[in-house]
Amino acid sequence: MKIENKFLIPFTGLKNGEHKFEFQVDNSFFESYDYRDFNSINATITVLLNKKTTLLELNLKSEGIANVPCDVTNLDFDLPITNTLDLVVKFGEEYNDDHDELLIIPFTEHQINIGQYVYEMLVLSIPQKRVHPGVLDGTLESEALDILGYSNDDDLDEFLEELDDEFDDQEDLDEDNNEEIDPRWAELKKLLTDK
């Protein structure tokens, strides 16, 4: 992926200690991943790399604005997004990214590509439920709110509580689905964790 090449951090020529890198993210980055959950995005990624003799510690911080549609009114609004991610990079025989916060790269590597981590960090910084700030504080005049019958603050508060309950119910359902594991598989999972 050509876009990801701009997220390469060469570390072989760097001295031990802290180093700072900045990257800009816009729509073209997410188009390369075919991700279209928002209208536009403009974010700055700040990476603090602490190079040590045997490993690299990266702290990624994102700040920016994503333009998203409101779940209640379908009106677009600018949503501030921030997130952080800590990543430890160790050296080993072969590449391994099985863990969320640990990356193992071959001894022969001289640069690290953080594109996938930037993508995941930004996607996870956008909330599942997106409500226009004007809906929350009652200042938004919208035809959609009138059609739905939420003309006063009490009705709107009740609607937002119902919306919260729907999301909570969905999350509970997702958790219940994850908890129902065949006992045979549970025994096999124990073998993995007993090492």
Coordinates of N, CA and C in Angstrom, one line a residue:
M1 N 0.8 -1.2 0.0 CA 0.0 0.0 0.0 C 0.9 1.2 0.0
K2 N 0.7 2.1 -1.0 CA 1.6 3.2 -1.1 C 1.4 4.3 0.0
I3 N 0.2 4.5 0.4 CA -0.1 5.4 1.5 C 0.6 5.1 2.8
E4 N 0.7 3.8 3.1 CA 1.3 3.3 4.3 C 2.8 3.6 4.3
N5 N 3.4 3.8 3.2 CA 4.9 4.1 3.2 C 5.2 5.4 3.8
K6 N 4.2 6.3 3.9 CA 4.5 7.6 4.6 C 4.5 7.4 6.1
F7 N 4.2 6.2 6.6 CA 4.2 5.9 8.1 C 5.4 5.1 8.4
L8 N 6.4 5.1 7.6 CA 7.6 4.3 8.0 C 8.5 5.2 8.9
I9 N 9.0 4.6 9.9 CA 9.9 5.2 10.8 C 11.2 4.5 10.8
P10 N 12.3 5.1 10.2 CA 13.6 4.5 10.1 C 14.3 4.7 11.5
F11 N 14.7 3.6 12.1 CA 15.3 3.7 13.4 C 16.8 3.3 13.5
T12 N 17.4 2.8 12.5 CA 18.7 2.3 12.6 C 19.7 3.5 12.8
G13 N 19.5 4.6 12.2 CA 20.5 5.7 12.3 C 20.3 6.6 13.6
L14 N 19.2 6.3 14.3 CA 18.9 7.1 15.5 C 19.7 6.7 16.7
K15 N 20.1 7.7 17.5 CA 20.8 7.4 18.8 C 19.8 6.9 19.8
N16 N 20.3 6.2 20.8 CA 19.4 5.8 21.9 C 18.8 7.1 22.6
G17 N 17.5 7.0 23.0 CA 16.9 8.1 23.6 C 15.6 8.4 22.9
E18 N 15.0 9.6 23.2 CA 13.7 9.9 22.6 C 13.8 10.7 21.3
H19 N 12.8 10.4 20.4 CA 12.8 11.0 19.1 C 11.3 11.2 18.8
K20 N 11.0 12.4 18.2 CA 9.6 12.7 17.9 C 9.3 12.8 16.4
F21 N 8.2 12.2 16.0 CA 7.8 12.2 14.6 C 6.3 12.7 14.5
E22 N 6.0 13.4 13.5 CA 4.6 13.8 13.3 C 4.1 13.4 11.9
F23 N 2.9 13.0 11.8 CA 2.3 12.6 10.6 C 0.9 13.2 10.5
Q24 N 0.5 13.5 9.2 CA -0.9 14.1 9.0 C -1.7 13.0 8.3
V25 N -2.9 12.9 8.8 CA -3.9 11.9 8.2 C -5.1 12.6 7.6
D26 N -5.4 12.2 6.4 CA -6.6 12.7 5.8 C -7.4 11.6 5.1
N27 N -8.4 11.9 4.3 CA -9.3 10.9 3.7 C -8.5 9.9 2.9
S28 N -7.5 10.3 2.2 CA -6.8 9.4 1.3 C -6.2 8.2 2.1
F29 N -5.8 8.4 3.3 CA -5.3 7.3 4.1 C -6.4 6.2 4.3
F30 N -7.6 6.7 4.7 CA -8.7 5.7 4.9 C -9.3 5.1 3.6
E31 N -9.2 5.9 2.5 CA -9.6 5.3 1.3 C -8.8 4.1 0.9
S32 N -7.5 4.2 1.2 CA -6.6 3.0 0.9 C -7.0 1.8 1.7
Y33 N -7.7 2.0 2.8 CA -8.2 0.8 3.6 C -9.7 0.5 3.3
D34 N -10.3 1.3 2.4 CA -11.7 1.2 2.0 C -12.6 1.3 3.2
Y35 N -12.3 2.3 4.0 CA -13.1 2.6 5.2 C -13.8 3.9 5.0
R36 N -15.1 3.8 5.1 CA -15.9 5.0 4.8 C -17.0 5.3 5.8
D37 N -16.6 5.2 7.1 CA -17.6 5.4 8.2 C -17.7 6.9 8.6
F38 N -17.0 7.8 7.9 CA -17.2 9.2 8.2 C -17.0 9.9 6.8
N39 N -17.4 11.2 6.8 CA -17.3 12.0 5.6 C -15.9 12.5 5.3
S40 N -15.2 13.0 6.3 CA -13.9 13.4 6.2 C -13.2 13.4 7.5
I41 N -11.8 13.4 7.4 CA -11.0 13.4 8.7 C -9.8 14.2 8.4
N42 N -9.3 14.9 9.5 CA -8.1 15.6 9.4 C -7.5 15.4 10.8
A43 N -6.4 14.7 10.9 CA -5.8 14.4 12.2 C -4.3 14.5 12.2
T44 N -3.7 14.8 13.3 CA -2.3 14.8 13.5 C -1.9 13.6 14.4
I45 N -0.9 12.9 14.0 CA -0.4 11.7 14.8 C 1.0 12.1 15.3
T46 N 1.2 12.2 16.6 CA 2.5 12.5 17.1 C 3.0 11.2 17.7
V47 N 4.2 10.8 17.3 CA 4.9 9.6 17.8 C 6.1 9.9 18.5
L48 N 6.2 9.5 19.8 CA 7.4 9.6 20.6 C 8.0 8.2 20.6
L49 N 9.2 8.2 20.0 CA 9.9 6.9 20.0 C 11.1 7.0 21.0
N50 N 11.1 6.0 21.9 CA 12.2 5.9 22.8 C 13.0 4.7 22.4
K51 N 14.2 5.0 21.8 CA 15.0 3.9 21.3 C 16.0 3.4 22.5
K52 N 15.9 2.1 22.7 CA 16.8 1.5 23.7 C 17.7 0.5 23.0
T53 N 18.6 -0.1 23.7 CA 19.5 -1.0 23.0 C 18.8 -2.2 22.5
T54 N 17.9 -2.8 23.2 CA 17.2 -4.0 22.8 C 15.8 -3.9 22.3
L55 N 15.2 -2.7 22.4 CA 13.8 -2.6 22.0 C 13.5 -1.1 21.7
L56 N 12.3 -0.9 21.2 CA 11.8 0.4 20.9 C 10.5 0.6 21.6
E57 N 10.3 1.7 22.2 CA 9.0 2.1 22.8 C 8.4 3.2 22.1
L58 N 7.2 3.0 21.6 CA 6.5 4.0 20.8 C 5.2 4.5 21.6
N59 N 5.0 5.8 21.6 CA 3.8 6.3 22.2 C 3.1 7.1 21.0
L60 N 2.0 6.6 20.5 CA 1.3 7.3 19.5 C 0.1 8.1 20.1
K61 N 0.0 9.3 19.6 CA -1.1 10.2 20.1 C -1.8 10.8 18.9
S62 N -3.1 10.7 18.8 CA -3.8 11.3 17.7 C -4.7 12.4 18.2
E63 N -4.8 13.5 17.5 CA -5.7 14.6 17.7 C -6.2 15.1 16.4
G64 N -7.5 15.3 16.3 CA -8.1 15.8 15.0 C -9.6 15.9 15.1
I65 N -10.1 16.0 13.9 CA -11.5 16.2 13.7 C -12.0 15.2 12.6
A66 N -13.1 14.5 12.9 CA -13.8 13.7 11.9 C -15.2 14.2 11.7
N67 N -15.5 14.4 10.4 CA -16.9 14.8 10.1 C -17.8 13.6 9.9
V68 N -18.8 13.4 10.8 CA -19.6 12.2 10.8 C -21.1 12.6 10.8
P69 N -21.9 11.7 10.4 CA -23.4 12.0 10.5 C -23.9 11.7 11.9
C70 N -24.8 12.5 12.3 CA -25.5 12.2 13.6 C -26.4 11.0 13.5
D71 N -26.4 10.2 14.5 CA -27.3 9.0 14.5 C -28.7 9.4 14.7
V72 N -29.0 10.5 15.3 CA -30.4 10.9 15.5 C -31.0 11.7 14.4
T73 N -30.3 12.7 13.9 CA -30.8 13.6 12.9 C -30.2 13.4 11.5
N74 N -29.2 12.6 11.4 CA -28.4 12.4 10.1 C -27.8 13.7 9.6
L75 N -27.7 14.7 10.4 CA -26.9 15.9 10.0 C -25.5 15.7 10.3
D76 N -24.6 16.2 9.4 CA -23.2 16.0 9.6 C -22.7 17.0 10.6
F77 N -21.7 16.6 11.4 CA -21.1 17.5 12.4 C -19.6 17.1 12.6
D78 N -18.8 18.0 13.0 CA -17.4 17.8 13.3 C -17.2 17.2 14.7
L79 N -16.6 16.0 14.8 CA -16.4 15.3 16.0 C -15.0 15.4 16.4
P80 N -14.6 16.0 17.5 CA -13.2 16.0 17.9 C -12.8 14.5 18.3
I81 N -11.6 14.1 17.9 CA -11.2 12.8 18.2 C -9.8 12.8 18.8
T82 N -9.6 12.1 19.8 CA -8.2 11.9 20.5 C -8.1 10.5 20.9
N83 N -6.9 10.0 20.9 CA -6.6 8.7 21.3 C -5.1 8.5 21.5
T84 N -4.7 7.5 22.3 CA -3.3 7.2 22.5 C -3.1 5.7 22.3
L85 N -1.9 5.3 22.0 CA -1.5 3.9 21.9 C -0.1 3.8 22.2
D86 N 0.2 2.8 23.1 CA 1.6 2.5 23.5 C 1.9 1.2 22.8
L87 N 3.1 1.2 22.2 CA 3.6 0.0 21.4 C 5.0 -0.3 21.8
V88 N 5.3 -1.5 22.1 CA 6.7 -2.0 22.3 C 7.1 -2.8 21.2
V89 N 8.3 -2.5 20.6 CA 8.8 -3.2 19.5 C 10.1 -3.9 19.9
K90 N 10.0 -5.3 19.8 CA 11.2 -6.1 20.2 C 11.7 -6.7 18.9
F91 N 12.9 -7.2 19.0 CA 13.6 -7.9 17.8 C 13.6 -9.4 18.1
G92 N 13.3 -10.1 17.0 CA 13.3 -11.6 17.1 C 13.6 -12.2 15.8
E93 N 13.4 -13.5 15.7 CA 13.8 -14.3 14.5 C 12.8 -13.9 13.3
E94 N 11.5 -13.8 13.7 CA 10.6 -13.5 12.6 C 9.5 -12.5 13.1
Y95 N 8.8 -11.9 12.1 CA 7.8 -10.9 12.4 C 6.6 -11.5 13.1
N96 N 6.1 -10.8 14.1 CA 4.9 -11.3 14.9 C 4.2 -10.1 15.5
D97 N 2.9 -10.0 15.0 CA 2.1 -8.9 15.6 C 0.8 -9.4 16.2
D98 N 0.9 -10.6 16.8 CA -0.2 -11.2 17.5 C -0.8 -10.5 18.7
H99 N 0.1 -9.7 19.3 CA -0.3 -9.0 20.5 C -0.6 -7.5 20.2
D100 N -1.6 -6.9 20.9 CA -2.0 -5.5 20.6 C -0.9 -4.5 20.8
E101 N -0.2 -4.7 21.9 CA 0.8 -3.6 22.3 C 2.3 -4.1 22.2
L102 N 2.5 -5.3 21.5 CA 3.8 -5.8 21.3 C 4.0 -6.2 19.9
L103 N 5.0 -5.7 19.3 CA 5.4 -6.1 17.9 C 6.8 -6.7 17.9
I104 N 6.9 -7.8 17.3 CA 8.3 -8.4 17.1 C 8.6 -8.3 15.7
I105 N 9.8 -7.7 15.4 CA 10.3 -7.6 14.0 C 11.6 -8.3 13.9
P106 N 12.0 -8.8 12.7 CA 13.3 -9.4 12.5 C 14.4 -8.5 12.8
F107 N 15.5 -9.1 13.3 CA 16.8 -8.4 13.6 C 17.3 -7.6 12.4
T108 N 16.9 -8.0 11.2 CA 17.5 -7.4 10.0 C 16.7 -6.1 9.6
E109 N 15.5 -5.9 10.2 CA 14.7 -4.7 9.9 C 15.4 -3.4 10.3
H110 N 15.2 -2.4 9.5 CA 15.8 -1.1 9.8 C 14.8 0.1 9.9
Q111 N 13.5 -0.3 9.7 CA 12.4 0.7 9.9 C 11.2 -0.1 10.3
I112 N 10.2 0.7 10.8 CA 9.0 0.1 11.3 C 7.8 0.9 10.6
N113 N 6.8 0.1 10.2 CA 5.6 0.7 9.6 C 4.5 0.8 10.6
I114 N 4.1 2.0 10.9 CA 3.0 2.1 12.0 C 1.7 2.4 11.3
G115 N 1.5 2.2 10.0 CA 0.3 2.6 9.3 C -0.9 1.8 9.9
Q116 N -0.8 0.5 10.1 CA -1.9 -0.3 10.6 C -2.3 0.2 12.0
Y117 N -1.3 0.5 12.8 CA -1.6 1.0 14.2 C -2.3 2.3 14.2
V118 N -1.9 3.2 13.3 CA -2.5 4.5 13.1 C -4.0 4.3 12.7
Y119 N -4.2 3.4 11.8 CA -5.6 3.1 11.3 C -6.4 2.7 12.4
E120 N -6.0 1.7 13.2 CA -6.8 1.1 14.3 C -7.0 2.1 15.4
M121 N -6.0 2.9 15.7 CA -6.1 3.9 16.7 C -7.2 5.0 16.4
L122 N -7.2 5.4 15.1 CA -8.2 6.4 14.7 C -9.6 5.8 14.6
V123 N -9.7 4.6 14.1 CA -11.0 4.0 14.0 C -11.6 3.8 15.4
L124 N -10.8 3.4 16.3 CA -11.3 3.2 17.7 C -11.6 4.4 18.4
S125 N -11.1 5.6 17.9 CA -11.3 6.8 18.6 C -12.7 7.4 18.3
I126 N -13.3 6.9 17.3 CA -14.6 7.4 16.9 C -15.7 6.6 17.6
P127 N -16.6 7.2 18.4 CA -17.5 6.5 19.2 C -18.6 5.8 18.4
Q128 N -19.1 4.7 18.9 CA -20.1 3.9 18.2 C -21.4 4.7 18.1
K129 N -21.7 5.4 19.1 CA -22.9 6.3 19.0 C -22.5 7.7 18.8
R130 N -23.0 8.3 17.8 CA -22.6 9.7 17.4 C -23.8 10.6 17.4
V131 N -23.9 11.5 18.4 CA -25.0 12.4 18.5 C -24.5 13.8 18.4
H132 N -25.1 14.6 17.6 CA -24.8 16.0 17.3 C -24.8 16.7 18.7
P133 N -23.8 17.6 18.9 CA -23.8 18.3 20.2 C -25.0 19.2 20.4
G134 N -25.6 19.7 19.3 CA -26.8 20.5 19.4 C -28.0 19.7 19.9
V135 N -28.0 18.4 19.6 CA -29.1 17.6 20.0 C -28.9 17.4 21.6
L136 N -27.7 17.2 22.0 CA -27.4 16.9 23.4 C -27.8 18.1 24.3
D137 N -27.5 19.3 23.8 CA -27.7 20.5 24.6 C -29.1 21.2 24.3
G138 N -29.8 20.6 23.3 CA -31.1 21.2 23.0 C -31.2 22.4 22.1
T139 N -30.0 22.8 21.5 CA -30.0 24.0 20.7 C -30.2 23.7 19.2
L140 N -30.2 22.5 18.8 CA -30.3 22.1 17.4 C -31.8 22.1 16.9
E141 N -32.1 22.9 15.9 CA -33.4 22.9 15.3 C -33.3 22.0 14.1
S142 N -34.0 20.9 14.1 CA -33.9 20.0 13.0 C -35.3 19.4 12.7
E143 N -35.5 19.3 11.4 CA -36.8 18.8 10.9 C -36.9 17.3 11.4
A144 N -35.8 16.6 11.4 CA -35.9 15.2 11.9 C -36.3 15.1 13.3
L145 N -35.9 16.0 14.2 CA -36.4 16.0 15.6 C -37.9 16.3 15.7
D146 N -38.3 17.2 14.8 CA -39.8 17.5 14.8 C -40.6 16.4 14.4
I147 N -40.1 15.7 13.3 CA -40.8 14.5 12.8 C -40.9 13.4 13.8
L148 N -39.8 13.2 14.5 CA -39.7 12.2 15.5 C -40.5 12.6 16.8
G149 N -40.9 13.8 16.9 CA -41.8 14.3 18.0 C -41.0 14.7 19.2
Y150 N -39.8 15.1 19.0 CA -38.9 15.5 20.2 C -38.8 17.0 20.2
S151 N -39.9 17.6 20.4 CA -39.9 19.1 20.4 C -39.4 19.8 21.7
N152 N -39.5 19.0 22.8 CA -39.0 19.7 24.0 C -37.9 18.8 24.6
D153 N -37.3 19.4 25.6 CA -36.1 18.8 26.2 C -36.4 17.5 26.9
D154 N -37.6 17.4 27.6 CA -37.9 16.1 28.3 C -38.1 15.0 27.3
D155 N -38.8 15.2 26.2 CA -38.9 14.2 25.2 C -37.5 13.7 24.6
L156 N -36.7 14.7 24.4 CA -35.4 14.5 23.8 C -34.5 13.7 24.8
D157 N -34.6 14.0 26.1 CA -33.8 13.3 27.1 C -34.3 11.9 27.2
E158 N -35.6 11.7 27.1 CA -36.1 10.3 27.1 C -35.6 9.5 25.9
F159 N -35.6 10.2 24.7 CA -35.2 9.5 23.5 C -33.7 9.1 23.6
L160 N -32.9 10.0 24.1 CA -31.4 9.7 24.3 C -31.2 8.6 25.3
E161 N -32.0 8.5 26.3 CA -31.9 7.4 27.2 C -32.3 6.1 26.6
E162 N -33.3 6.1 25.7 CA -33.7 4.9 25.0 C -32.6 4.5 24.0
L163 N -32.0 5.5 23.4 CA -30.8 5.2 22.5 C -29.7 4.6 23.2
D164 N -29.4 5.1 24.4 CA -28.3 4.5 25.3 C -28.7 3.1 25.6
D165 N -29.9 2.9 26.0 CA -30.3 1.5 26.4 C -30.2 0.5 25.2
E166 N -30.5 1.0 24.0 CA -30.4 0.1 22.8 C -28.9 -0.2 22.6
F167 N -28.0 0.7 22.7 CA -26.6 0.4 22.6 C -26.1 -0.5 23.7
D168 N -26.6 -0.3 24.9 CA -26.2 -1.1 26.0 C -26.7 -2.5 25.8
D169 N -27.9 -2.7 25.4 CA -28.5 -4.0 25.1 C -27.7 -4.7 24.0
Q170 N -27.3 -4.0 23.0 CA -26.5 -4.6 21.9 C -25.2 -5.1 22.4
E171 N -24.5 -4.2 23.3 CA -23.2 -4.6 23.8 C -23.4 -5.8 24.7
D172 N -24.5 -5.9 25.5 CA -24.7 -7.0 26.4 C -24.9 -8.3 25.6
L173 N -25.7 -8.2 24.5 CA -25.9 -9.3 23.6 C -24.6 -9.8 23.0
D174 N -23.7 -8.9 22.6 CA -22.4 -9.2 22.0 C -21.6 -9.9 23.1
E175 N -21.6 -9.4 24.3 CA -20.9 -10.1 25.4 C -21.4 -11.5 25.7
D176 N -22.8 -11.6 25.7 CA -23.4 -12.9 25.9 C -23.0 -13.9 24.9
N177 N -22.9 -13.5 23.6 CA -22.5 -14.4 22.5 C -21.1 -14.8 22.7
N178 N -20.2 -13.9 23.2 CA -18.8 -14.3 23.4 C -18.6 -15.2 24.6
E179 N -19.6 -15.2 25.6 CA -19.4 -16.0 26.8 C -19.9 -17.4 26.5
E180 N -20.8 -17.7 25.6 CA -21.3 -19.0 25.4 C -20.3 -19.8 24.6
I181 N -19.4 -20.5 25.3 CA -18.3 -21.3 24.7 C -18.5 -22.8 25.0
D182 N -18.4 -23.6 24.0 CA -18.5 -25.0 24.2 C -17.5 -25.5 25.2
P183 N -17.9 -26.3 26.2 CA -17.0 -26.7 27.3 C -15.8 -27.4 26.8
R184 N -15.9 -28.1 25.6 CA -14.7 -28.7 25.1 C -13.6 -27.7 24.7
W185 N -14.1 -26.6 24.1 CA -13.2 -25.5 23.6 C -12.6 -24.8 24.9
A186 N -13.4 -24.7 25.9 CA -13.0 -24.0 27.1 C -11.8 -24.8 27.7
E187 N -11.9 -26.2 27.7 CA -10.8 -27.0 28.2 C -9.6 -26.8 27.3
L188 N -9.7 -26.7 26.0 CA -8.6 -26.5 25.2 C -7.9 -25.2 25.4
K189 N -8.8 -24.1 25.7 CA -8.2 -22.8 26.0 C -7.4 -22.8 27.2
K190 N -7.8 -23.6 28.2 CA -7.0 -23.8 29.4 C -5.6 -24.3 29.2
L191 N -5.5 -25.2 28.2 CA -4.2 -25.7 27.9 C -3.3 -24.6 27.4
L192 N -3.8 -23.7 26.6 CA -3.0 -22.6 26.1 C -2.6 -21.7 27.2
T193 N -3.4 -21.4 28.1 CA -3.1 -20.5 29.2 C -2.3 -21.1 30.3
D194 N -2.2 -22.4 30.4 CA -1.5 -23.1 31.5 C 0.0 -23.2 31.2
K195 N 0.5 -22.7 30.1 CA 1.9 -22.8 29.8 C 2.8 -22.1 30.7

